[in-house]
PDB file of C-alpha atoms and ligand atoms in Angstrom:
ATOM      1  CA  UNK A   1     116.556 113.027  92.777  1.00 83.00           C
ATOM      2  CA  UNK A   2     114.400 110.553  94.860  1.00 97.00           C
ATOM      3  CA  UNK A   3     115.854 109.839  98.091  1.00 98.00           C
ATOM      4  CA  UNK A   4     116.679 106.461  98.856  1.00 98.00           C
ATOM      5  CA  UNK A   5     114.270 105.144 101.828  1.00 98.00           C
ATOM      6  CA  UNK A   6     115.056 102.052 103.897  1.00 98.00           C
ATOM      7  CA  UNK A   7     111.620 100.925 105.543  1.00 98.00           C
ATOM      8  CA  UNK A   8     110.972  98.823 108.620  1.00 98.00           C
ATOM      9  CA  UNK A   9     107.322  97.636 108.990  1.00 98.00           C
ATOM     10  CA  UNK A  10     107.534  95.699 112.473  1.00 98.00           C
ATOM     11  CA  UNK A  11     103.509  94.614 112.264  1.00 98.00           C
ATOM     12  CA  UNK A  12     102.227  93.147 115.375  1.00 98.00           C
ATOM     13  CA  UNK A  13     105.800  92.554 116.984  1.00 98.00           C
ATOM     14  CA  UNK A  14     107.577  94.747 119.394  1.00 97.00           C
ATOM     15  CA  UNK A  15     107.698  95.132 123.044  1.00 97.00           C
ATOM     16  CA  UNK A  16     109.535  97.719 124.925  1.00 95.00           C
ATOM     17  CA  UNK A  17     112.143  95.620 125.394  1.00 95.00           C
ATOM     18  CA  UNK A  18     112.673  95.553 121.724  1.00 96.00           C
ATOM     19  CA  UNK A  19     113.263  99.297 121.853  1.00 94.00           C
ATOM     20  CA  UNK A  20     117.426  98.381 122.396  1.00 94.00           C
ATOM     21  CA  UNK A  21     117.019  96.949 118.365  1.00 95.00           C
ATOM     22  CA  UNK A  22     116.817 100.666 117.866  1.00 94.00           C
ATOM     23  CA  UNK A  23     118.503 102.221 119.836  1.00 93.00           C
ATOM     24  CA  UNK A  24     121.852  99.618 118.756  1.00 95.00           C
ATOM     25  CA  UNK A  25     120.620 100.595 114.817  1.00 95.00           C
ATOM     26  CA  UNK A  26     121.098 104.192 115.552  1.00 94.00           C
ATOM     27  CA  UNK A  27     124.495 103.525 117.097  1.00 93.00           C
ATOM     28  CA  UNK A  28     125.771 101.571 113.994  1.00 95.00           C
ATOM     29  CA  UNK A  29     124.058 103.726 111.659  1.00 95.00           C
ATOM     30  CA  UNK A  30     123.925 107.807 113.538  1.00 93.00           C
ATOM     31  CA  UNK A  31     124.009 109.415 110.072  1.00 94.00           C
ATOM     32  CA  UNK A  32     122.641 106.921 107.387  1.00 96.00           C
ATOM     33  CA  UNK A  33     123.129 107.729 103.883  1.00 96.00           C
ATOM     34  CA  UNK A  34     119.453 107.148 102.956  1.00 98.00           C
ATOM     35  CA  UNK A  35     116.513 107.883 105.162  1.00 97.00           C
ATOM     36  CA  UNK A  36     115.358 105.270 107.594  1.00 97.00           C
ATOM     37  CA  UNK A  37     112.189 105.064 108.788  1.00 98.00           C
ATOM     38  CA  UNK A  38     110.584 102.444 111.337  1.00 97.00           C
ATOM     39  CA  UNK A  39     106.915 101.522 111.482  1.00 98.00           C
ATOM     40  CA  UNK A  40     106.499  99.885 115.679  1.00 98.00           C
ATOM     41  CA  UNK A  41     103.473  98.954 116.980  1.00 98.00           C
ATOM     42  CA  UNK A  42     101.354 102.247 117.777  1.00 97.00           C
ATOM     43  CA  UNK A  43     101.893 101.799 121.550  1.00 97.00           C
ATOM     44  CA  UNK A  44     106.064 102.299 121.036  1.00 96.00           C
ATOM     45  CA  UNK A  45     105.951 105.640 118.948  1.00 96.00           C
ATOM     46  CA  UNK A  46     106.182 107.671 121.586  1.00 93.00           C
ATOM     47  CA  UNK A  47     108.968 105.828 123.491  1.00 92.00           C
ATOM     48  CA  UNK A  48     110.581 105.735 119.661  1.00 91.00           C
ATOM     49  CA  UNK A  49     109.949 109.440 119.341  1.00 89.00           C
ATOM     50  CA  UNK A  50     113.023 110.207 121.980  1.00 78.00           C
ATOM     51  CA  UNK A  51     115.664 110.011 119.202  1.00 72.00           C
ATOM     52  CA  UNK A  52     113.751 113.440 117.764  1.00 76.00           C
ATOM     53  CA  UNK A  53     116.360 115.997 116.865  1.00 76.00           C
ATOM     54  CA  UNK A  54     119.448 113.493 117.827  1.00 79.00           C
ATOM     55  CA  UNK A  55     119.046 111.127 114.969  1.00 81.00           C
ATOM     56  CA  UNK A  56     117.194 111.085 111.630  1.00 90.00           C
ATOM     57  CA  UNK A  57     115.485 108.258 112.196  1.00 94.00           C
ATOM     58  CA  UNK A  58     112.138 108.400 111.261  1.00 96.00           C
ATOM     59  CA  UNK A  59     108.905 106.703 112.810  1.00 97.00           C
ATOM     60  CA  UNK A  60     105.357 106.085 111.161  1.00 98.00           C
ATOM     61  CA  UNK A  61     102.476 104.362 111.823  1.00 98.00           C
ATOM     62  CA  UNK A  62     101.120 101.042 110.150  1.00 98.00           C
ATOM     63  CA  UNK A  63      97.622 102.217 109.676  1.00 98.00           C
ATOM     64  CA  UNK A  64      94.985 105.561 110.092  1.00 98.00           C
ATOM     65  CA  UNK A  65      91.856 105.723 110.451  1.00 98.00           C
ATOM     66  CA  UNK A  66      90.393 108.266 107.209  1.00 98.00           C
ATOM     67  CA  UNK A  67      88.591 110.351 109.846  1.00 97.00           C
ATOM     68  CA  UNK A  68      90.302 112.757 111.967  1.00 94.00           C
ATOM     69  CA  UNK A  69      88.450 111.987 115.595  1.00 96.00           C
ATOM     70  CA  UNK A  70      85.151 110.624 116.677  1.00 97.00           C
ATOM     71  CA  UNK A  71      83.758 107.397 118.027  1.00 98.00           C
ATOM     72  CA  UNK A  72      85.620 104.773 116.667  1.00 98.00           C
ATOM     73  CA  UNK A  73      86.958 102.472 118.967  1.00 98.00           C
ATOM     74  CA  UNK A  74      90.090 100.785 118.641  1.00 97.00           C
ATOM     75  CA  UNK A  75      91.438 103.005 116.017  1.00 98.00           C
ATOM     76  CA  UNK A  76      93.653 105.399 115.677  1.00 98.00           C
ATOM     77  CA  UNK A  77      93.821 108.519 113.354  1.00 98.00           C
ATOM     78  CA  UNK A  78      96.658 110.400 111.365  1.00 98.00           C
ATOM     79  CA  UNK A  79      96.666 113.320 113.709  1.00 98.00           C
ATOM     80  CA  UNK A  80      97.214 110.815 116.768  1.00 98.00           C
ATOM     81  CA  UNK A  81     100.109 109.584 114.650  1.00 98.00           C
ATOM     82  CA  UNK A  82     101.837 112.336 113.388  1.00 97.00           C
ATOM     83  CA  UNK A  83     101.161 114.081 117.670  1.00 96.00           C
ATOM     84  CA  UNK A  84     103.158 111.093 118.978  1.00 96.00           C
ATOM     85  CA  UNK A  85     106.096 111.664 116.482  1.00 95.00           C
ATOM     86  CA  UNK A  86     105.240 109.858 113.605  1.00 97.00           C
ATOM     87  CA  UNK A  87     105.763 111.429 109.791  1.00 97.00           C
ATOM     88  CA  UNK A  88     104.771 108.574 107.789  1.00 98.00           C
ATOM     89  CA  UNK A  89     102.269 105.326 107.812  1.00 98.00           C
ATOM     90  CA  UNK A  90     101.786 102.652 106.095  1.00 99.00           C
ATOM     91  CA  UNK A  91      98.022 102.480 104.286  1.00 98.00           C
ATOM     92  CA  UNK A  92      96.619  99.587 102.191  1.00 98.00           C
ATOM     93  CA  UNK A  93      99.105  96.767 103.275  1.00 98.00           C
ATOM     94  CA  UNK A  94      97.768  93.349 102.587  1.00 98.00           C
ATOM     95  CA  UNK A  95      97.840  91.559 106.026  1.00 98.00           C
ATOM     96  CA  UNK A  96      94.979  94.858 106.067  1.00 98.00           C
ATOM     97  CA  UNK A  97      93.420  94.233 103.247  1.00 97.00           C
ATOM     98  CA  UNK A  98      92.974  90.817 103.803  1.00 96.00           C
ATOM     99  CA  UNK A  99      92.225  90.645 107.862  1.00 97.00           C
ATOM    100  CA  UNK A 100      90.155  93.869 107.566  1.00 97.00           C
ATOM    101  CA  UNK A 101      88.630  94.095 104.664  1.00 97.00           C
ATOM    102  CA  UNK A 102      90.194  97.375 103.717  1.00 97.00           C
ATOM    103  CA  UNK A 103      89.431  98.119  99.934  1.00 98.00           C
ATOM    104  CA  UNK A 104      90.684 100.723  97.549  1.00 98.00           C
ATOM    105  CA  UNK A 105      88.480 103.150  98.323  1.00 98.00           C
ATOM    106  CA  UNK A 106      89.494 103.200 102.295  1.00 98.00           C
ATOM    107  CA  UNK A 107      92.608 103.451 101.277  1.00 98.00           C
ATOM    108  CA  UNK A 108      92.115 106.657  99.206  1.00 98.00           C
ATOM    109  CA  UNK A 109      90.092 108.238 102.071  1.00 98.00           C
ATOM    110  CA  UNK A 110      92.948 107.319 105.025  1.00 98.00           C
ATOM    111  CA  UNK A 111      95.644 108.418 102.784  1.00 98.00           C
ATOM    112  CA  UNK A 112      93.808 111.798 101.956  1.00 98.00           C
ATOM    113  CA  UNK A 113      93.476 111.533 105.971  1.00 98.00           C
ATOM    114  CA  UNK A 114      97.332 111.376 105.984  1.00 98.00           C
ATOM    115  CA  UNK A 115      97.690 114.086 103.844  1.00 98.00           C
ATOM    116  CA  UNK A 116      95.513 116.324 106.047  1.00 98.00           C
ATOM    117  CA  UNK A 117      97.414 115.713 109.243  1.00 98.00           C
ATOM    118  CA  UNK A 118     101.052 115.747 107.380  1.00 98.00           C
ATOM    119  CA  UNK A 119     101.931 112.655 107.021  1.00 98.00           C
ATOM    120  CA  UNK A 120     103.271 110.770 104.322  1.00 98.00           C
ATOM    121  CA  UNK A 121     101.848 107.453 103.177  1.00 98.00           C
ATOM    122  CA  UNK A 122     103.417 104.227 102.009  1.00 99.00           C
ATOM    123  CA  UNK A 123     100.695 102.971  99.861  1.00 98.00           C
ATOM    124  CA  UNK A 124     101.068  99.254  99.379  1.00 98.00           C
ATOM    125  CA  UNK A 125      99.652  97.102  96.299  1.00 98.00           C
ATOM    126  CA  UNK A 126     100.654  94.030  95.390  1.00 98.00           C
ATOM    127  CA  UNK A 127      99.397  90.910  93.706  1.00 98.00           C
ATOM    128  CA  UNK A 128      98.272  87.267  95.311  1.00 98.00           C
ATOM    129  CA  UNK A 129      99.638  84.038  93.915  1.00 98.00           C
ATOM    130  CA  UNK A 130      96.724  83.126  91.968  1.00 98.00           C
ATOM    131  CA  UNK A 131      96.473  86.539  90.557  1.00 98.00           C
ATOM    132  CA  UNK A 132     100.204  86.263  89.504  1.00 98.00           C
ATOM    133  CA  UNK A 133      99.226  82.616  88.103  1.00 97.00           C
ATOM    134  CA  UNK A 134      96.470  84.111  86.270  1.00 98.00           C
ATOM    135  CA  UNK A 135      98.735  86.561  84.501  1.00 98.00           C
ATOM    136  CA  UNK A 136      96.607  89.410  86.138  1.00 98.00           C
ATOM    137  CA  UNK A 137      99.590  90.870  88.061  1.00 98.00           C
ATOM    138  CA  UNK A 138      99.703  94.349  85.911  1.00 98.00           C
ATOM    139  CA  UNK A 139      96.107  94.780  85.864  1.00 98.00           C
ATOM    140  CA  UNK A 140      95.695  93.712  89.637  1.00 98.00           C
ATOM    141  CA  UNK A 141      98.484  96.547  90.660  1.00 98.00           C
ATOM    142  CA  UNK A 142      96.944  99.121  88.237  1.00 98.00           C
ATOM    143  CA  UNK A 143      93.615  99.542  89.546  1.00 98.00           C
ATOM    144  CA  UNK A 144      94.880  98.946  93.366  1.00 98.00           C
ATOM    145  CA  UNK A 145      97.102 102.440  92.483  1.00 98.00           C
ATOM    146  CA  UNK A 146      94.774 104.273  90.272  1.00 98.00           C
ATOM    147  CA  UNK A 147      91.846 103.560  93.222  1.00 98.00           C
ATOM    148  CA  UNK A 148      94.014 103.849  96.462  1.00 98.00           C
ATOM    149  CA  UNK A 149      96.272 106.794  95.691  1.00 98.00           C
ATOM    150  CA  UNK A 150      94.752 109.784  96.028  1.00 98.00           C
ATOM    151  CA  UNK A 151      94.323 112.925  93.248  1.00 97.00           C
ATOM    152  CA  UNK A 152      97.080 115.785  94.095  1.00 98.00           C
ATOM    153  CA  UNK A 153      99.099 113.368  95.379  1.00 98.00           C
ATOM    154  CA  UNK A 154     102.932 114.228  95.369  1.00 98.00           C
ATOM    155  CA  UNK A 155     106.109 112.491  96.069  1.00 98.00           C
ATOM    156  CA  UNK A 156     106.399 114.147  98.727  1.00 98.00           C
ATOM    157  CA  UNK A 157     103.331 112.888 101.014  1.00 98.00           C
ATOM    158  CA  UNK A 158     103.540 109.667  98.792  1.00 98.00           C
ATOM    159  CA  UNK A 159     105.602 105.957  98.612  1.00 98.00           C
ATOM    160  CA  UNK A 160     104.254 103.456  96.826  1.00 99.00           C
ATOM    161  CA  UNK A 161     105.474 100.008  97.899  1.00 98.00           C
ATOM    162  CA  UNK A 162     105.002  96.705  95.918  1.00 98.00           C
ATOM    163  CA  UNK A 163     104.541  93.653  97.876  1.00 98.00           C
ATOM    164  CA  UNK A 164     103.506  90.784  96.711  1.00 98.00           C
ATOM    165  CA  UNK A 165     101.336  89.171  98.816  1.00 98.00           C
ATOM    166  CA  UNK A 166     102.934  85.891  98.023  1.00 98.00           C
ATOM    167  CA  UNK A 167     106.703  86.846  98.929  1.00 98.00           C
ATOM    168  CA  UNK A 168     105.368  88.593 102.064  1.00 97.00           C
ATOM    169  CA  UNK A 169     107.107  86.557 105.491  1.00 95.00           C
ATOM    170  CA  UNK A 170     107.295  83.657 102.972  1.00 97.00           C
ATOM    171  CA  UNK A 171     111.280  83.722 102.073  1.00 95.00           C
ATOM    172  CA  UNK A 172     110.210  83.608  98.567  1.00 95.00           C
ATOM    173  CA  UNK A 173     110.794  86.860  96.427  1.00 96.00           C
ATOM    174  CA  UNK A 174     110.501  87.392  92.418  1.00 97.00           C
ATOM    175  CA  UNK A 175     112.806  87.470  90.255  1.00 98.00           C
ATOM    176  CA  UNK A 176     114.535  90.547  89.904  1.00 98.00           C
ATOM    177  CA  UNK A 177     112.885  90.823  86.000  1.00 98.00           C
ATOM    178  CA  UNK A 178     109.130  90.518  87.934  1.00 98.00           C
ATOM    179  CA  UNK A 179     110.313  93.238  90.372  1.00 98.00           C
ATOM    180  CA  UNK A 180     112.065  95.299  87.532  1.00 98.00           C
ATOM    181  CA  UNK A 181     108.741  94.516  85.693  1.00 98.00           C
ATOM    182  CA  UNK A 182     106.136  95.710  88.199  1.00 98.00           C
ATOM    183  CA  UNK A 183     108.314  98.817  89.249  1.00 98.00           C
ATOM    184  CA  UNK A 184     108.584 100.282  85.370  1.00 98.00           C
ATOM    185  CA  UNK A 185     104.954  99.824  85.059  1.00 98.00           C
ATOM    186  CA  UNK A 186     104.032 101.719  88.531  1.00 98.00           C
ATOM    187  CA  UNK A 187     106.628 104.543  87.378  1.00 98.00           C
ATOM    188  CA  UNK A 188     104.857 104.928  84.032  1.00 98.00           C
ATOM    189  CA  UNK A 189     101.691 104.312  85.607  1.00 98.00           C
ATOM    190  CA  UNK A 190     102.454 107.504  87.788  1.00 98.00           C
ATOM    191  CA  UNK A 191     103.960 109.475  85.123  1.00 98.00           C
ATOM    192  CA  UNK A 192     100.746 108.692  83.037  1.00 98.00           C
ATOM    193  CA  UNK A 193      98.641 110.184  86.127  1.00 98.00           C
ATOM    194  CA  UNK A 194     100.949 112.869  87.269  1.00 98.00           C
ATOM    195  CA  UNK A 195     102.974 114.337  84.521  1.00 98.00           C
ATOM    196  CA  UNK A 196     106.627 114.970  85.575  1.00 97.00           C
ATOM    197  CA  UNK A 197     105.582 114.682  89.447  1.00 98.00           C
ATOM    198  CA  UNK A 198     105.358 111.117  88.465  1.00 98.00           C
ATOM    199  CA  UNK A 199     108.933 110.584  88.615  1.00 98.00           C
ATOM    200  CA  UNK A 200     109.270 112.214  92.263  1.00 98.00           C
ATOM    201  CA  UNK A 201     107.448 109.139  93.938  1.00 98.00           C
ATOM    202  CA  UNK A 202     109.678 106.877  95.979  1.00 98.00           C
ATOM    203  CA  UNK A 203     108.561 103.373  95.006  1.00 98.00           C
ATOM    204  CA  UNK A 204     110.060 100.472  97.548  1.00 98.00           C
ATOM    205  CA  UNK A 205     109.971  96.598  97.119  1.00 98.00           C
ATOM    206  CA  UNK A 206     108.788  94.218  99.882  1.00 98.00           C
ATOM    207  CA  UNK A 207     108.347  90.684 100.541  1.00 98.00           C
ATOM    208  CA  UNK A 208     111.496  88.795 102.469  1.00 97.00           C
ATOM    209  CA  UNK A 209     113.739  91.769 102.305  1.00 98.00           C
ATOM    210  CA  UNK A 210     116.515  90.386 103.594  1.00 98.00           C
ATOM    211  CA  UNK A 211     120.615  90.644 103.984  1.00 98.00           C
ATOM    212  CA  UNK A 212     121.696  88.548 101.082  1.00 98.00           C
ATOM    213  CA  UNK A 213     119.283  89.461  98.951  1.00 98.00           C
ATOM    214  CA  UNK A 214     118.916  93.257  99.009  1.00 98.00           C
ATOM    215  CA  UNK A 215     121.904  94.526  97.137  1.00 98.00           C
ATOM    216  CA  UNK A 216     120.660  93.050  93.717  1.00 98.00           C
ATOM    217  CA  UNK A 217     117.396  94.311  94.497  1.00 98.00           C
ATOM    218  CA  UNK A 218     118.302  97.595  95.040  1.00 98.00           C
ATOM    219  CA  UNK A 219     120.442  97.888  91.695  1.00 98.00           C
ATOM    220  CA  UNK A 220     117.258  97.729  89.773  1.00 98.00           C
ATOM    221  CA  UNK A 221     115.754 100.597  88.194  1.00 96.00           C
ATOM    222  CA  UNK A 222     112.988 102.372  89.829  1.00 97.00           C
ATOM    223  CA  UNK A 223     113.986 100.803  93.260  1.00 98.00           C
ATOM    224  CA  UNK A 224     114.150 103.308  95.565  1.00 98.00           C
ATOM    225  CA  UNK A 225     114.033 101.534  98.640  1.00 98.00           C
ATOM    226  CA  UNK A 226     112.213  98.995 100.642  1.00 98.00           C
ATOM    227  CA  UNK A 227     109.628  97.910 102.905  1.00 98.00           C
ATOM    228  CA  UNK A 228     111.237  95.576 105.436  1.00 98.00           C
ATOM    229  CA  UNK A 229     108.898  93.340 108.021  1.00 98.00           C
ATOM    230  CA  UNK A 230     110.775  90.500 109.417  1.00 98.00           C
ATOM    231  CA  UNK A 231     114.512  91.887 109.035  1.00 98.00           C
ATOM    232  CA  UNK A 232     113.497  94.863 110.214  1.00 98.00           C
ATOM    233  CA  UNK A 233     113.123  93.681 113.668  1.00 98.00           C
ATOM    234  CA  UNK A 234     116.752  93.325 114.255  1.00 97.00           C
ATOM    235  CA  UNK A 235     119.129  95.649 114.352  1.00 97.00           C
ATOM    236  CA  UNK A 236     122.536  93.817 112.207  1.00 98.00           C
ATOM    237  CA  UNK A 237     119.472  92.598 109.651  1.00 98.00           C
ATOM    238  CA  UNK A 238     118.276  95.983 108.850  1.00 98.00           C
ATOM    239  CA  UNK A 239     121.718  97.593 109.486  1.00 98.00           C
ATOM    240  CA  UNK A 240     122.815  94.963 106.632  1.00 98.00           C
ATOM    241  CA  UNK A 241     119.961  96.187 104.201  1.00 98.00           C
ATOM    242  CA  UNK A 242     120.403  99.929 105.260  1.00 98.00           C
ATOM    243  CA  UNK A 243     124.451  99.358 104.349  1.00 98.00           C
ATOM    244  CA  UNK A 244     123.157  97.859 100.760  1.00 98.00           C
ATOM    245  CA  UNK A 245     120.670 100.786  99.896  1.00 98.00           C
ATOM    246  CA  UNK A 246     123.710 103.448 101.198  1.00 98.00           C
ATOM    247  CA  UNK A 247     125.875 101.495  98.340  1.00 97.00           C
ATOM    248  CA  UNK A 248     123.744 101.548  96.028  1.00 97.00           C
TER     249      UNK A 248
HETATM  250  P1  13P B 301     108.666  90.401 105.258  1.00 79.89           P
HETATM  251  O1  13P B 301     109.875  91.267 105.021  1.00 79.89           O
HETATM  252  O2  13P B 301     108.644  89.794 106.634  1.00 79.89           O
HETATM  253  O3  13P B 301     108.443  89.425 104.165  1.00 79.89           O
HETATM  254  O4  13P B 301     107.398  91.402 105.268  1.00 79.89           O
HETATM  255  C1  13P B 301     107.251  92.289 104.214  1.00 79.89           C
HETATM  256  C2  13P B 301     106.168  93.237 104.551  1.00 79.89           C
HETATM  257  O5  13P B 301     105.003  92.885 104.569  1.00 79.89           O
HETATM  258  C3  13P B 301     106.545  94.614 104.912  1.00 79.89           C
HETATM  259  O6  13P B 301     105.433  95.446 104.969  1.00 79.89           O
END
């Protein structure tokens, strides 16, 4: 059995005022029915970390470096992470890939990285418009996975999310036959790589997540969950999906 994972990626937002959006979540929600887990800003995990051992929340990074220390200004690596509370982070997303650069390959490295320091990593893939338009979603999302998920990789240190890029902040989502469509084919995908330890990888939707949408989303098959950015930022928003992923 999979379990069910409700994921908050808050991306460049979040001051420590916004630290009472948590701390009202984990009031409504003190012993969720599926795990929670929110991504901040690297400078809040350790102000985030205070719920340790009085709530299951948990908190991740949105990005590793794939070395473990050194001179490499600016960044931050999986050890740093997981020392200031973290257990998961987020590898691969496309605001990365696109404002960074990040390929395939860096992704493989920082998740191995992640691996190393005992994380787990939310790999993201996901398709762009045109690529969508071009019919090339499949083969775009296949060799993003096959490259940027690591060999030996298990459910457990492993989520694979699928946003497409188009759907991300945009309002717009696929229908639920594209989602249904994408998910099958990263589940057989896995199972195709990993034998039976295929079916033991959470695999979450994102792009515009939100309240009135997430309860058909979450009846699909191979659905485990999802990777929220803009609803996760408030606490009734996420609550609301949270509530939807418990039911379903
Ligand atoms: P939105 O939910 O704001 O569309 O963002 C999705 C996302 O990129 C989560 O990682």
């Amino acid at each position: 059995m999979r379990r069910k994972l409700a994921a908050g990626n808050w991306k460049m937002n979040g001051l420590a005022a916004n630290l009472a959006e948590v701390t009202a979540l984990v009031a409504a929600h003190p012993t969720p029915g599926c795990e929670v887990l929110i991504c901040p800003p690297a400078t809040l995990l350790a102000q985030m970390n205070w719920q340790k051992g009085k709530h299951p929340l948990a908190i991740g990074g949105q990005d590793c470096h794939a070395k473990a220390a050194g001179a490499h200004t600016g960044d931050i690596s999986a050890a740093m992470l997981a020392d200031a509370g973290a257990r998961f982070v987020i590898l691969g997303h496309s605001e990365r890939r696109a404002d960074h650069g990040e390929t395939n390959t860096e992704v493989r490295a920082k998740a191995l990285a992640a691996r190393s320091a005992g994380l787990t990593a939310v790999i993201c893939v996901g398709e762009t418009e045109a690529e969508r338009d071009a019919g090339t979603t499949l083969a775009v999302i296949g060799a993003q996975l096959a490259a940027s998920v690591p060999e030996g990789a298990t459910g457990a240190d492993t989520v694979v999310a699928y946003e497409p890029v188009w759907a991300i902040g945009t309002g717009r989502t696929p229908t639920l036959a594209q989602i249904a469509e994408v998910h099958g084919f990263l589940r057989a995908e896995l199972a195709a790589r990993f034998g039976a330890e295929g079916n033991a990888f959470r695999l979450l939707y994102g792009g515009s997540v939100k309240p009135s949408n997430a309860t058909e989303i979450f009846a699909l098959a191979d659905v485990d969950g999802a990777l929220v950015g803009g609803a996760s930022l408030k606490a009734a928003d996420f609550g609301a999906i949270i509530a939807a992923l418990e039911a379903a």
